[in-house]
GROMACS .gro file of C-alpha atoms in nm:
model
  452
    1MET     CA    1  16.424  21.215 -17.282
    2ALA     CA    2  16.232  20.993 -17.523
    3ASN     CA    3  16.250  20.619 -17.455
    4PHE     CA    4  16.286  20.455 -17.794
    5PHE     CA    5  16.234  20.085 -17.865
    6LYS     CA    6  16.518  19.887 -17.712
    7ALA     CA    7  16.731  19.646 -17.914
    8SER     CA    8  16.725  19.391 -17.629
    9ASP     CA    9  16.375  19.285 -17.736
   10LYS     CA   10  16.476  19.253 -18.100
   11LYS     CA   11  16.186  19.048 -18.237
   12THR     CA   12  15.921  19.250 -18.061
   13THR     CA   13  16.093  19.575 -18.153
   14GLN     CA   14  16.114  19.491 -18.520
   15ALA     CA   15  15.754  19.375 -18.526
   16LYS     CA   16  15.637  19.695 -18.364
   17ILE     CA   17  15.834  19.919 -18.593
   18LYS     CA   18  15.755  19.734 -18.916
   19SER     CA   19  15.391  19.657 -18.848
   20ASN     CA   20  15.151  19.934 -18.938
   21ILE     CA   21  14.852  19.973 -18.707
   22MET     CA   22  14.505  20.118 -18.745
   23ILE     CA   23  14.402  20.390 -18.499
   24ASP     CA   24  14.076  20.573 -18.435
   25ILE     CA   25  14.141  20.940 -18.353
   26ASP     CA   26  13.933  21.062 -18.061
   27LYS     CA   27  14.039  21.424 -18.021
   28LEU     CA   28  14.312  21.686 -18.064
   29ASP     CA   29  14.546  21.766 -17.778
   30MET     CA   30  14.639  22.122 -17.678
   31ASN     CA   31  14.903  22.132 -17.955
   32GLY     CA   32  14.665  22.023 -18.229
   33CYS     CA   33  14.803  21.667 -18.238
   34GLY     CA   34  14.564  21.378 -18.298
   35VAL     CA   35  14.506  21.146 -18.001
   36GLY     CA   36  14.393  20.784 -18.016
   37HIS     CA   37  14.457  20.472 -17.808
   38TYR     CA   38  14.678  20.167 -17.860
   39GLN     CA   39  14.733  19.888 -17.608
   40ASN     CA   40  14.550  20.088 -17.341
   41LYS     CA   41  14.778  20.389 -17.381
   42PRO     CA   42  14.723  20.718 -17.562
   43ILE     CA   43  14.900  20.751 -17.895
   44PHE     CA   44  14.982  21.092 -18.042
   45ILE     CA   45  14.988  21.138 -18.420
   46ASP     CA   46  15.048  21.469 -18.599
   47GLY     CA   47  14.828  21.556 -18.895
   48CYS     CA   48  14.518  21.368 -18.780
   49LEU     CA   49  14.169  21.494 -18.693
   50PRO     CA   50  13.896  21.364 -18.461
   51GLN     CA   51  13.671  21.088 -18.597
   52GLU     CA   52  13.934  20.973 -18.845
   53LYS     CA   53  14.062  20.620 -18.897
   54VAL     CA   54  14.429  20.629 -18.983
   55GLU     CA   55  14.714  20.396 -19.064
   56VAL     CA   56  15.014  20.463 -18.844
   57ARG     CA   57  15.368  20.344 -18.782
   58LEU     CA   58  15.491  20.351 -18.422
   59ILE     CA   59  15.801  20.566 -18.381
   60GLU     CA   60  15.832  20.615 -18.005
   61GLN     CA   61  15.714  20.469 -17.678
   62LYS     CA   62  15.723  20.588 -17.321
   63ASN     CA   63  15.578  20.439 -17.008
   64LYS     CA   64  15.248  20.620 -17.046
   65PHE     CA   65  15.206  20.686 -17.418
   66TYR     CA   66  15.312  20.615 -17.776
   67ARG     CA   67  15.388  20.837 -18.072
   68GLY     CA   68  15.305  20.741 -18.426
   69ARG     CA   69  15.374  20.867 -18.777
   70LEU     CA   70  15.074  20.910 -19.003
   71LEU     CA   71  15.096  20.695 -19.316
   72LYS     CA   72  14.744  20.710 -19.454
   73VAL     CA   73  14.402  20.849 -19.371
   74ASN     CA   74  14.157  20.568 -19.441
   75VAL     CA   75  13.843  20.746 -19.316
   76ALA     CA   76  13.869  21.125 -19.329
   77SER     CA   77  13.691  21.376 -19.109
   78SER     CA   78  13.426  21.594 -19.270
   79LYS     CA   79  13.625  21.886 -19.127
   80ARG     CA   80  13.942  21.793 -19.320
   81VAL     CA   81  14.052  22.030 -19.598
   82LYS     CA   82  14.332  22.016 -19.851
   83VAL     CA   83  14.655  22.157 -19.707
   84GLN     CA   84  14.780  22.472 -19.880
   85CYS     CA   85  15.152  22.435 -19.812
   86GLN     CA   86  15.377  22.189 -19.994
   87HIS     CA   87  15.596  22.165 -19.682
   88PHE     CA   88  15.323  22.056 -19.440
   89GLY     CA   89  15.435  21.759 -19.232
   90LEU     CA   90  15.801  21.855 -19.257
   91CYS     CA   91  15.801  22.219 -19.148
   92GLY     CA   92  15.727  22.261 -18.777
   93GLY     CA   93  15.469  22.537 -18.827
   94CYS     CA   94  15.099  22.539 -18.915
   95ASP     CA   95  14.990  22.232 -18.715
   96LEU     CA   96  14.620  22.293 -18.792
   97GLN     CA   97  14.641  22.317 -19.171
   98PRO     CA   98  14.428  22.006 -19.241
   99LEU     CA   99  14.145  22.146 -19.025
  100ASP     CA  100  13.876  22.369 -19.176
  101TYR     CA  101  13.939  22.729 -19.068
  102LYS     CA  102  13.611  22.771 -18.877
  103GLU     CA  103  13.692  22.451 -18.690
  104GLN     CA  104  14.037  22.589 -18.604
  105LEU     CA  105  13.859  22.866 -18.416
  106VAL     CA  106  13.638  22.612 -18.239
  107PHE     CA  107  13.948  22.417 -18.137
  108LYS     CA  108  14.120  22.729 -18.003
  109GLN     CA  109  13.816  22.838 -17.804
  110LYS     CA  110  13.788  22.491 -17.652
  111LYS     CA  111  14.159  22.503 -17.567
  112VAL     CA  112  14.120  22.828 -17.372
  113THR     CA  113  13.802  22.703 -17.203
  114GLU     CA  114  13.973  22.379 -17.098
  115LEU     CA  115  14.273  22.558 -16.950
  116LEU     CA  116  14.047  22.793 -16.756
  117SER     CA  117  13.847  22.490 -16.642
  118ARG     CA  118  14.160  22.317 -16.519
  119SER     CA  119  14.229  22.626 -16.310
  120GLY     CA  120  13.887  22.591 -16.150
  121ILE     CA  121  13.753  22.908 -16.312
  122VAL     CA  122  13.482  22.753 -16.525
  123HIS     CA  123  13.219  22.565 -16.319
  124ASN     CA  124  13.374  22.652 -15.981
  125ILE     CA  125  13.365  23.031 -16.018
  126ILE     CA  126  13.147  23.085 -16.324
  127SER     CA  127  12.925  22.835 -16.503
  128GLN     CA  128  12.995  22.956 -16.856
  129LEU     CA  129  13.242  23.192 -17.021
  130PRO     CA  130  13.089  23.497 -17.194
  131TRP     CA  131  13.250  23.431 -17.533
  132GLN     CA  132  13.228  23.704 -17.797
  133GLU     CA  133  13.289  23.681 -18.173
  134PRO     CA  134  13.655  23.610 -18.255
  135ILE     CA  135  13.886  23.857 -18.425
  136VAL     CA  136  13.999  23.705 -18.755
  137SER     CA  137  14.164  23.806 -19.081
  138GLN     CA  138  14.232  23.620 -19.403
  139PRO     CA  139  14.363  23.275 -19.305
  140TRP     CA  140  14.660  23.292 -19.544
  141HIS     CA  141  14.922  23.551 -19.643
  142TYR     CA  142  14.886  23.744 -19.318
  143ARG     CA  143  15.235  23.744 -19.166
  144ARG     CA  144  15.443  24.060 -19.227
  145LYS     CA  145  15.759  23.969 -19.032
  146ALA     CA  146  15.952  23.642 -19.003
  147ARG     CA  147  16.294  23.503 -18.919
  148ILE     CA  148  16.425  23.257 -19.179
  149GLY     CA  149  16.686  23.006 -19.068
  150VAL     CA  150  17.012  22.937 -19.250
  151GLN     CA  151  17.211  22.616 -19.205
  152PHE     CA  152  17.475  22.440 -19.414
  153ASP     CA  153  17.497  22.073 -19.508
  154LYS     CA  154  17.814  21.864 -19.534
  155LYS     CA  155  17.878  22.001 -19.881
  156SER     CA  156  17.849  22.359 -19.751
  157GLN     CA  157  17.525  22.404 -19.941
  158ALA     CA  158  17.284  22.643 -19.770
  159ILE     CA  159  16.951  22.520 -19.633
  160ILE     CA  160  16.707  22.811 -19.617
  161GLY     CA  161  16.386  22.762 -19.424
  162PHE     CA  162  16.209  22.692 -19.096
  163ARG     CA  163  16.268  22.432 -18.826
  164GLN     CA  164  16.129  22.085 -18.832
  165LYS     CA  165  15.899  22.005 -18.543
  166ALA     CA  166  16.084  21.932 -18.215
  167THR     CA  167  16.429  21.963 -18.376
  168ASN     CA  168  16.686  22.229 -18.459
  169GLN     CA  169  16.715  22.103 -18.817
  170LEU     CA  170  16.580  22.320 -19.095
  171VAL     CA  171  16.335  22.222 -19.366
  172PRO     CA  172  16.432  22.378 -19.701
  173ILE     CA  173  16.139  22.602 -19.792
  174LYS     CA  174  16.042  22.710 -20.143
  175SER     CA  175  15.740  22.919 -20.050
  176CYS     CA  176  15.541  22.997 -19.735
  177PRO     CA  177  15.170  23.081 -19.776
  178THR     CA  178  15.139  23.235 -19.429
  179LEU     CA  179  15.375  23.519 -19.527
  180VAL     CA  180  15.231  23.821 -19.706
  181LYS     CA  181  15.273  23.784 -20.081
  182PRO     CA  182  15.572  24.021 -20.117
  183LEU     CA  183  15.760  23.784 -19.881
  184SER     CA  184  15.614  23.439 -19.946
  185ASP     CA  185  15.841  23.347 -20.240
  186ILE     CA  186  16.165  23.503 -20.119
  187PHE     CA  187  16.330  23.172 -20.021
  188PRO     CA  188  16.471  23.068 -20.363
  189ILE     CA  189  16.613  23.418 -20.409
  190LEU     CA  190  16.791  23.398 -20.074
  191GLN     CA  191  16.916  23.051 -20.168
  192THR     CA  192  17.067  23.190 -20.489
  193VAL     CA  193  17.240  23.489 -20.335
  194ILE     CA  194  17.384  23.294 -20.039
  195ALA     CA  195  17.521  23.031 -20.280
  196LYS     CA  196  17.719  23.306 -20.455
  197LEU     CA  197  17.868  23.460 -20.141
  198ASN     CA  198  18.241  23.451 -20.093
  199VAL     CA  199  18.199  23.366 -19.722
  200LYS     CA  200  17.873  23.169 -19.716
  201LYS     CA  201  17.885  23.054 -19.356
  202ALA     CA  202  17.899  23.412 -19.235
  203VAL     CA  203  17.517  23.424 -19.258
  204GLY     CA  204  17.343  23.315 -18.937
  205HIS     CA  205  16.983  23.387 -19.035
  206VAL     CA  206  16.777  23.629 -19.240
  207GLU     CA  207  16.485  23.835 -19.116
  208VAL     CA  208  16.225  23.971 -19.359
  209ILE     CA  209  15.984  24.257 -19.287
  210TYR     CA  210  15.704  24.397 -19.501
  211THR     CA  211  15.576  24.753 -19.454
  212HIS     CA  212  15.404  25.026 -19.651
  213GLY     CA  213  15.594  25.339 -19.748
  214GLU     CA  214  15.496  25.668 -19.902
  215ASN     CA  215  15.201  25.648 -20.144
  216ASP     CA  216  15.126  25.300 -20.003
  217GLN     CA  217  15.442  25.166 -20.166
  218ASP     CA  218  15.546  24.809 -20.074
  219ILE     CA  219  15.872  24.796 -19.880
  220VAL     CA  220  16.060  24.471 -19.818
  221THR     CA  221  16.342  24.495 -19.564
  222VAL     CA  222  16.594  24.210 -19.551
  223VAL     CA  223  16.808  24.186 -19.237
  224ILE     CA  224  17.115  23.959 -19.269
  225ARG     CA  225  17.270  23.833 -18.948
  226GLN     CA  226  17.646  23.839 -19.007
  227LEU     CA  227  17.850  23.597 -18.794
  228LYS     CA  228  18.178  23.709 -18.950
  229ALA     CA  229  18.313  24.035 -19.085
  230LEU     CA  230  18.149  24.138 -19.410
  231ASN     CA  231  18.382  24.166 -19.710
  232GLU     CA  232  18.325  24.408 -19.996
  233GLN     CA  233  18.254  24.136 -20.253
  234ASP     CA  234  17.967  23.996 -20.050
  235ARG     CA  235  17.839  24.342 -19.963
  236SER     CA  236  17.824  24.427 -20.334
  237LEU     CA  237  17.642  24.102 -20.410
  238TRP     CA  238  17.371  24.171 -20.151
  239LEU     CA  239  17.336  24.524 -20.282
  240ALA     CA  240  17.298  24.400 -20.640
  241TYR     CA  241  17.013  24.167 -20.535
  242ALA     CA  242  16.862  24.444 -20.325
  243LYS     CA  243  16.852  24.673 -20.627
  244GLN     CA  244  16.708  24.401 -20.850
  245HIS     CA  245  16.430  24.308 -20.606
  246ARG     CA  246  16.385  24.654 -20.449
  247TRP     CA  247  16.483  24.547 -20.099
  248GLN     CA  248  16.610  24.757 -19.813
  249VAL     CA  249  16.914  24.572 -19.675
  250VAL     CA  250  17.039  24.584 -19.316
  251PHE     CA  251  17.337  24.389 -19.181
  252ASP     CA  252  17.299  24.272 -18.821
  253LEU     CA  253  17.656  24.271 -18.689
  254GLY     CA  254  17.565  24.146 -18.340
  255LYS     CA  255  17.565  24.321 -18.003
  256ASP     CA  256  17.284  24.553 -18.121
  257LYS     CA  257  17.495  24.688 -18.406
  258PHE     CA  258  17.325  24.734 -18.742
  259GLU     CA  259  17.446  24.870 -19.074
  260GLN     CA  260  17.212  25.005 -19.339
  261VAL     CA  261  17.377  24.986 -19.677
  262ASN     CA  262  17.128  25.136 -19.922
  263ASP     CA  263  16.864  25.406 -19.921
  264HIS     CA  264  16.604  25.338 -19.654
  265GLN     CA  265  16.257  25.451 -19.569
  266GLU     CA  266  16.174  25.440 -19.199
  267LEU     CA  267  15.989  25.125 -19.089
  268THR     CA  268  15.635  25.230 -19.001
  269TYR     CA  269  15.292  25.076 -18.966
  270GLY     CA  270  14.967  25.267 -18.955
  271LEU     CA  271  14.670  25.250 -18.718
  272ALA     CA  272  14.332  25.421 -18.711
  273ASP     CA  273  14.302  25.798 -18.659
  274ASN     CA  274  14.620  25.858 -18.859
  275ILE     CA  275  14.844  25.705 -18.593
  276ASP     CA  276  15.183  25.590 -18.726
  277ILE     CA  277  15.410  25.361 -18.523
  278ASN     CA  278  15.778  25.383 -18.615
  279PHE     CA  279  15.996  25.083 -18.534
  280THR     CA  280  16.332  24.929 -18.615
  281ASN     CA  281  16.406  24.585 -18.752
  282ASP     CA  282  16.485  24.438 -18.407
  283ASP     CA  283  16.165  24.563 -18.240
  284PHE     CA  284  15.871  24.340 -18.152
  285ILE     CA  285  15.559  24.418 -18.353
  286GLN     CA  286  15.236  24.225 -18.402
  287VAL     CA  287  15.291  24.027 -18.723
  288ASN     CA  288  14.929  24.024 -18.841
  289GLN     CA  289  14.845  24.380 -18.941
  290ASP     CA  290  14.469  24.336 -18.994
  291VAL     CA  291  14.422  24.148 -18.669
  292ASN     CA  292  14.630  24.405 -18.482
  293LYS     CA  293  14.405  24.688 -18.601
  294ALA     CA  294  14.090  24.494 -18.512
  295MET     CA  295  14.237  24.400 -18.173
  296ILE     CA  296  14.304  24.766 -18.085
  297LYS     CA  297  13.953  24.869 -18.193
  298GLN     CA  298  13.796  24.592 -17.984
  299ALA     CA  299  14.009  24.686 -17.682
  300MET     CA  300  13.887  25.046 -17.706
  301ASP     CA  301  13.526  24.933 -17.747
  302TRP     CA  302  13.536  24.691 -17.455
  303LEU     CA  303  13.698  24.951 -17.228
  304THR     CA  304  13.406  25.188 -17.303
  305LEU     CA  305  13.644  25.483 -17.298
  306VAL     CA  306  13.515  25.824 -17.190
  307PRO     CA  307  13.701  26.156 -17.220
  308ASN     CA  308  13.800  26.181 -16.851
  309ASP     CA  309  13.948  25.827 -16.833
  310ARG     CA  310  14.306  25.778 -16.711
  311LEU     CA  311  14.446  25.449 -16.836
  312LEU     CA  312  14.751  25.249 -16.730
  313ASP     CA  313  14.901  25.045 -17.017
  314LEU     CA  314  15.138  24.777 -16.886
  315PHE     CA  315  15.385  24.605 -17.122
  316CYS     CA  316  15.313  24.891 -17.362
  317GLY     CA  317  15.592  24.826 -17.613
  318LEU     CA  318  15.613  25.093 -17.883
  319GLY     CA  319  15.273  25.236 -17.793
  320ASN     CA  320  15.059  25.001 -18.002
  321PHE     CA  321  14.759  25.046 -17.767
  322SER     CA  322  14.869  25.360 -17.581
  323LEU     CA  323  14.871  25.602 -17.873
  324PRO     CA  324  14.528  25.525 -18.026
  325ILE     CA  325  14.372  25.527 -17.678
  326ALA     CA  326  14.541  25.858 -17.590
  327LYS     CA  327  14.341  26.024 -17.868
  328LYS     CA  328  14.020  25.933 -17.685
  329ILE     CA  329  14.087  26.004 -17.317
  330GLU     CA  330  14.248  26.240 -17.067
  331GLN     CA  331  14.572  26.054 -16.994
  332VAL     CA  332  14.764  25.734 -17.072
  333ILE     CA  333  15.061  25.607 -16.872
  334GLY     CA  334  15.257  25.336 -17.057
  335VAL     CA  335  15.507  25.116 -16.878
  336GLU     CA  336  15.759  24.882 -17.041
  337GLY     CA  337  16.054  24.681 -16.911
  338VAL     CA  338  16.305  24.777 -17.181
  339GLN     CA  339  16.433  25.135 -17.183
  340THR     CA  340  16.493  25.144 -17.560
  341MET     CA  341  16.126  25.056 -17.617
  342VAL     CA  342  16.023  25.331 -17.374
  343ASP     CA  343  16.236  25.580 -17.569
  344LYS     CA  344  16.075  25.472 -17.895
  345ALA     CA  345  15.724  25.494 -17.746
  346LYS     CA  346  15.801  25.851 -17.635
  347ALA     CA  347  15.925  25.934 -17.985
  348ASN     CA  348  15.611  25.783 -18.138
  349ALA     CA  349  15.393  25.997 -17.909
  350THR     CA  350  15.586  26.307 -18.015
  351ASN     CA  351  15.565  26.217 -18.385
  352ASN     CA  352  15.189  26.177 -18.350
  353GLN     CA  353  15.159  26.509 -18.161
  354LEU     CA  354  15.022  26.344 -17.847
  355ASP     CA  355  15.115  26.516 -17.522
  356ASN     CA  356  14.874  26.335 -17.289
  357CYS     CA  357  15.066  26.006 -17.273
  358GLN     CA  358  15.385  25.944 -17.077
  359PHE     CA  359  15.606  25.638 -17.080
  360TYR     CA  360  15.818  25.484 -16.803
  361GLN     CA  361  16.062  25.196 -16.766
  362ALA     CA  362  16.000  24.943 -16.490
  363ASP     CA  363  16.043  24.572 -16.425
  364LEU     CA  364  15.678  24.473 -16.411
  365ASN     CA  365  15.773  24.138 -16.260
  366SER     CA  366  15.887  24.319 -15.946
  367ILE     CA  367  15.716  24.541 -15.688
  368TRP     CA  368  15.628  24.869 -15.861
  369LEU     CA  369  15.329  25.007 -15.666
  370LYS     CA  370  15.542  25.273 -15.496
  371GLN     CA  371  15.663  25.417 -15.827
  372SER     CA  372  15.541  25.772 -15.887
  373TRP     CA  373  15.365  25.679 -16.211
  374ALA     CA  374  15.154  25.418 -16.025
  375LYS     CA  375  14.984  25.689 -15.818
  376ASN     CA  376  14.769  25.849 -16.088
  377ASN     CA  377  14.421  25.735 -15.978
  378PHE     CA  378  14.369  25.528 -16.290
  379THR     CA  379  14.016  25.450 -16.399
  380LYS     CA  380  14.111  25.162 -16.631
  381VAL     CA  381  14.404  24.929 -16.700
  382LEU     CA  382  14.519  24.743 -17.011
  383LEU     CA  383  14.798  24.485 -17.008
  384ASP     CA  384  14.952  24.285 -17.293
  385PRO     CA  385  15.232  24.072 -17.146
  386ALA     CA  386  15.462  23.819 -17.312
  387ARG     CA  387  15.405  23.443 -17.280
  388ALA     CA  388  15.527  23.441 -16.919
  389GLY     CA  389  15.216  23.636 -16.824
  390ALA     CA  390  15.188  23.897 -16.552
  391GLU     CA  391  15.143  23.716 -16.220
  392LEU     CA  392  15.306  23.977 -15.997
  393ALA     CA  393  15.162  24.267 -16.198
  394VAL     CA  394  14.800  24.152 -16.164
  395SER     CA  395  14.851  24.091 -15.791
  396GLN     CA  396  14.944  24.458 -15.756
  397LEU     CA  397  14.672  24.580 -15.991
  398ALA     CA  398  14.411  24.451 -15.750
  399GLN     CA  399  14.549  24.696 -15.490
  400LEU     CA  400  14.491  24.994 -15.723
  401ALA     CA  401  14.115  24.947 -15.690
  402VAL     CA  402  14.063  25.000 -16.063
  403GLY     CA  403  13.719  24.892 -16.175
  404THR     CA  404  13.808  24.775 -16.527
  405ILE     CA  405  14.105  24.563 -16.641
  406LEU     CA  406  14.154  24.445 -17.000
  407TYR     CA  407  14.401  24.156 -17.034
  408VAL     CA  408  14.541  24.065 -17.378
  409SER     CA  409  14.718  23.727 -17.361
  410CYS     CA  410  14.934  23.527 -17.599
  411ASP     CA  411  14.944  23.219 -17.372
  412PRO     CA  412  14.623  23.065 -17.233
  413ALA     CA  413  14.805  22.876 -16.955
  414THR     CA  414  14.949  23.190 -16.794
  415LEU     CA  415  14.621  23.370 -16.865
  416ALA     CA  416  14.440  23.105 -16.659
  417ARG     CA  417  14.685  23.148 -16.373
  418ASP     CA  418  14.659  23.528 -16.374
  419SER     CA  419  14.280  23.521 -16.410
  420GLN     CA  420  14.255  23.321 -16.090
  421ILE     CA  421  14.429  23.605 -15.904
  422LEU     CA  422  14.192  23.871 -16.036
  423LEU     CA  423  13.881  23.661 -15.972
  424ALA     CA  424  13.995  23.596 -15.617
  425LYS     CA  425  14.028  23.973 -15.570
  426GLY     CA  426  13.665  24.035 -15.658
  427TYR     CA  427  13.676  24.083 -16.035
  428LYS     CA  428  13.450  23.897 -16.274
  429ILE     CA  429  13.491  23.804 -16.640
  430VAL     CA  430  13.253  24.023 -16.841
  431LYS     CA  431  13.375  23.941 -17.192
  432ILE     CA  432  13.622  23.699 -17.348
  433GLY     CA  433  13.722  23.658 -17.712
  434LEU     CA  434  13.977  23.489 -17.935
  435ILE     CA  435  14.230  23.692 -18.132
  436ASP     CA  436  14.343  23.473 -18.422
  437MET     CA  437  14.681  23.635 -18.478
  438PHE     CA  438  14.836  23.312 -18.617
  439SER     CA  439  14.587  23.117 -18.824
  440GLN     CA  440  14.679  22.759 -18.924
  441THR     CA  441  14.881  22.724 -18.602
  442LYS     CA  442  14.808  22.605 -18.249
  443HIS     CA  443  14.892  22.948 -18.105
  444VAL     CA  444  14.607  23.126 -17.929
  445GLU     CA  445  14.569  23.489 -17.828
  446THR     CA  446  14.283  23.592 -17.602
  447MET     CA  447  14.127  23.914 -17.475
  448ILE     CA  448  13.943  23.918 -17.140
  449LEU     CA  449  13.757  24.209 -16.983
  450PHE     CA  450  13.754  24.198 -16.602
  451CYS     CA  451  13.527  24.426 -16.401
  452LYS     CA  452  13.472  24.472 -16.028
   0.00000   0.00000   0.00000
């Protein structure tokens, strides 16, 4: 718990809180927060960049560090750019907005390198990482799926937006420039319709999804989480707004129950080679469509696929990697922990007329080597785990004696841990590259190719 200034030292406390201080920013920490020093302790200040001189007010102290609130940038970094979002500094997203986009990529690459260095991989095992060109897209208007929070103030007025940093309180959002343009200005419309509802506090949150339909038609799907039974008056109101704005509306009734209330096109996104992935509103998909396509292409290139390859795809989801790869090789086995995702991956294979890929359910954080699907003499492996990584999975992969493993990671800390296991088993890092799925944010995705 934070240790705030204590009232027992009243004069000192007031002086510290009221007196602004000047700080030189030395670097960014792993979260993109500016770091300087004050009274021989590090001080962390959001919104600052290295080589800046800033005016700060102290807001928190602990035994080993301070936190400050940025008041003014007196000497700005040459890498500083004008922020694009009016809510920067209040909304908890997009920590890196003041940093030039090319420098954001430099920061993220250094972050991954540092975490691998802390694990003893860089310098101890290899002298230098074989970095490749990063996968990028446009730095704004890239996000096609988002959950929008709904809270109510003391006057029962709805607050529609995203969380403030390190709190559960929402920032009221008017527009979000990271969302694709059909979604970015939806907040005031949601504010209006919720204000007119008969039972306002029945809405828990709203999820928005953008897809393409027939003839490349824009489709916006709005999913309303209902905390209470939906009455006909409110249903009619949502439907009226849906008709006006050409939304598909789904009510999330909880316990995996959903109600579609107007005409719907199936949610689908396209990949290369005429692959279509069908999904439902509660499925995980990669939110950056352009980066996802480039990521799949790079994975296939790095794996140097040949027609007689047999690939194991762990944490396969809906078949995002499995299906495009299946068009190129002899066989793909996809494994996923959730049975409903396995069922949908099978359906996607059938819809795309692919009969050389099979999908299985298994807890990949358990012992699975004795499963029948694990005995297929795989030539290559691809894995794309969640943030928790794949510690037990990679330990077992080493026993399969597969020469090539491609690891797609959304958390560099667990990637570093899992990489240690593979390197200790005789693999080496042949290629590594950033995947900038979430520009303007501290989040880093990485692809590493391991070979025996």
